[in-house]
Amino acid sequence: MTRQSPPGNPGNATEPTTTPRRTSASRPRRPDGRSPLAALGRLLVRRRLTVVTAVLLAAAVAVPFAGSVAGRLSGGGFTDPAAESTRAEAFLANRFGTGPPHLVLLARAPGPVDAPGTERAGRDLVRRVLAQPGVLSAVSYWTAPQQAARQALKGRDGRSALVLVRLAGDTDRVHTTALDVVPRLTGHQGVLDVSATGPAQVGVEVQEHSQRDLLRAEAYALPLLLVILVLVFGSAVAAGLPLLIGGLSILGTFLVLRVVSAFTPVSVFSINITTALGLGLAVDYSLFLVTRYREEAARGLTTAEAVARSMRTAGRTVLFSALTVALSLSALLAFPLYFLRSFAYAGIAVVAFAAFSTLVVLPALLGLLGPRVDALDVRRLLRRRTRRTATAGPGGIASTLRAATVRRPVVCAAAVVGLLVVLGLPFARVSFGLADDRALPADASAHRTARFVREEFTARGSAALPVVLPEAGGRAREVGAYALRLSALPGVARVDAVTGSYAYGSRLAAASPASAAYTAGGATWLSVVTSVEPYSPRGTALVASLREQAAPGPALVGGDAAVLTDTRRAVTDGLPVAALIVGGATVVLLFLFTGSVLIPVKALLLNLLSLTAAFGAMVYVFQDGHLRFLVGDFTVTGTVDITMPVLMFCVAFGLSMDYEVFLLSRIREAYAQTGDNALAVGVGTAHTARLIGAASVLVAVPMAALATSGITFLKLLGVGLALAVLMDATLVRAVLVPAAMRLAGRANWWAPAPLRRLHDRLGCGDG
């Protein structure tokens, strides 16, 4: 004998009225009156005016402080501060006052750069550069003391030359100086046409583009989100609630980032993920709580009781979901790069504020609105059609897949696993690099200038690898022999040292007065000018060869290629800790949530599988350059920024756990009522299919809005996260999870007796 599900039950699933069997998941529920979350819900409804007023006042006070956060954040953070390459460059700067250039000025003349008028203009340009505040040094074709160095700074066309500029201060000060001086030094400078590139200028332009892209992404995402929210909620009032929750979450996170930036560097790019993740999670959490509130209200409960029961069920789910997402993002703290750590700061804060706003502010708002939450129904006359349209979206697809899964769980699961594995295969040939000027749009000034330098200057003097010998200052003969050996390595165009210049295993020039700059205070260094692209396999192979050579004492190799090598090592070394955090958090929290041992392990494996499509697309689209017309044009470098897979994994895994918790909450609730695993899986999936489908679209919209960015790594992040969310909501939650749980049967809910008693003692079974 069966009864129809109550109003608001998607899929109109049926539930038996038989007495449930006693299992670890079907112990007597705690009455609403004894549920802390239910009690909190009643309190918030009673104090609704006080809560809403206090939150709005706090938000108003926070706006001036949070609004200026972008000016307090940094544009760097892509390197390991303890790496050998970082120590090499710090030693160079502190002991010798030199190092890799921050700015590369490209000067193009109408005729030969050796012409008298052009040479005068070039020397005048260098004098103006040196006169700028914050400039430490400038070396150019016209002023370099060594003939070999001069030739490296002259273009093959004979009409272009380089000026290499070093700036004072840390990354933020260098960027500020570049922002100030570059406009005064570029453009028409006498007979010269000057443009700028180099790490500082690239950083300035990337930051400017990302801030403009963020505004554009918000302009695209917010109207589209509002339209979809109205379609999903069927009410303009209800649709506005997630946007309010999202706004509070973002505001609170900006305030936290400003405070954190006073103690440690925070990447400016964390703002982008704050906005996208804040809106996405606010929509997720609000959708599930408001939907549950409507279901309870439709059963005839008062507003206070509907809110209380929604808090006990959906509120508990939101709480566990927020914990899992936050812990997944906390894995980014395992890496020494503050670019990645910044996303942990921002992500944890935005999750916390989204959960707080949903569990504190939203119940108070529901208490204020009551039945008026359904007001301003802009499609009242087409309500049924609207519901059908919403169900025909991702939720409808998920429902169709669910029905097929019920009939053929093994076949459907095998097909989906096979598809995801095939989609993930391109990642097997991933090649890692770091972001450089090519992350900018092709028409960006720094990108155009750097492209010209790569094409016209064979010896890459602007990207030389410094080799520091801290204890070999007085061993000139050994240093000379060492420089000779280095000059013979593949990919080395020239080596400049205190003993002279070397190339291809021969000495080009003897030491000159300018060579004294290569030694100071018992230390010396060599400049290894290369003919290879730094962020390429040949570049990293050259670094390995340099570090393998026997040196006259300890040696530190720096430069762009060395930075890539060291960053790879830093990321690789951090992966085990990050994996332990993510895996451990998943297993522990899902055990506390369900009381099961098998479900957490299953969730861990399926969440990993759900990311394969996004990781495959990362290589197929952004490394290999296929299907660019779908995501917008970008420069194909043949590599993927090494930080992106780590960042995408932590964020996407957390969002996948979000849907896992929502789905498990309904399955577990049904199993506690019936004791029938197969029926519980069907009922739980039916309750959540449309909601998870709608939520995935609403989360994917702000993520996909990042794809409109002209910055390649932000575009990659947006596309990858949107794809991961949609694939997870449809294929994984609609097919793999139900199939796996149906096949496992009652073993889903098994736990050893000691763990079962621990779960019961901790009281995690109810909100």
CSV table of C-alpha atoms in Angstrom, one decimal, residues 266 288 327 377 447 635 688 764 766:
chain,number,residue,atom,x,y,z
A,266,VAL,CA,46.7,38.0,-1.0
A,288,PHE,CA,17.5,24.1,-1.2
A,327,LEU,CA,37.7,21.8,3.8
A,377,ASP,CA,4.7,35.7,-9.7
A,447,HIS,CA,51.7,40.5,-25.5
A,635,THR,CA,46.9,32.2,-27.5
A,688,THR,CA,16.6,16.3,-5.8
A,764,CYS,CA,25.2,13.9,14.0
A,766,ASP,CA,19.8,15.0,12.9
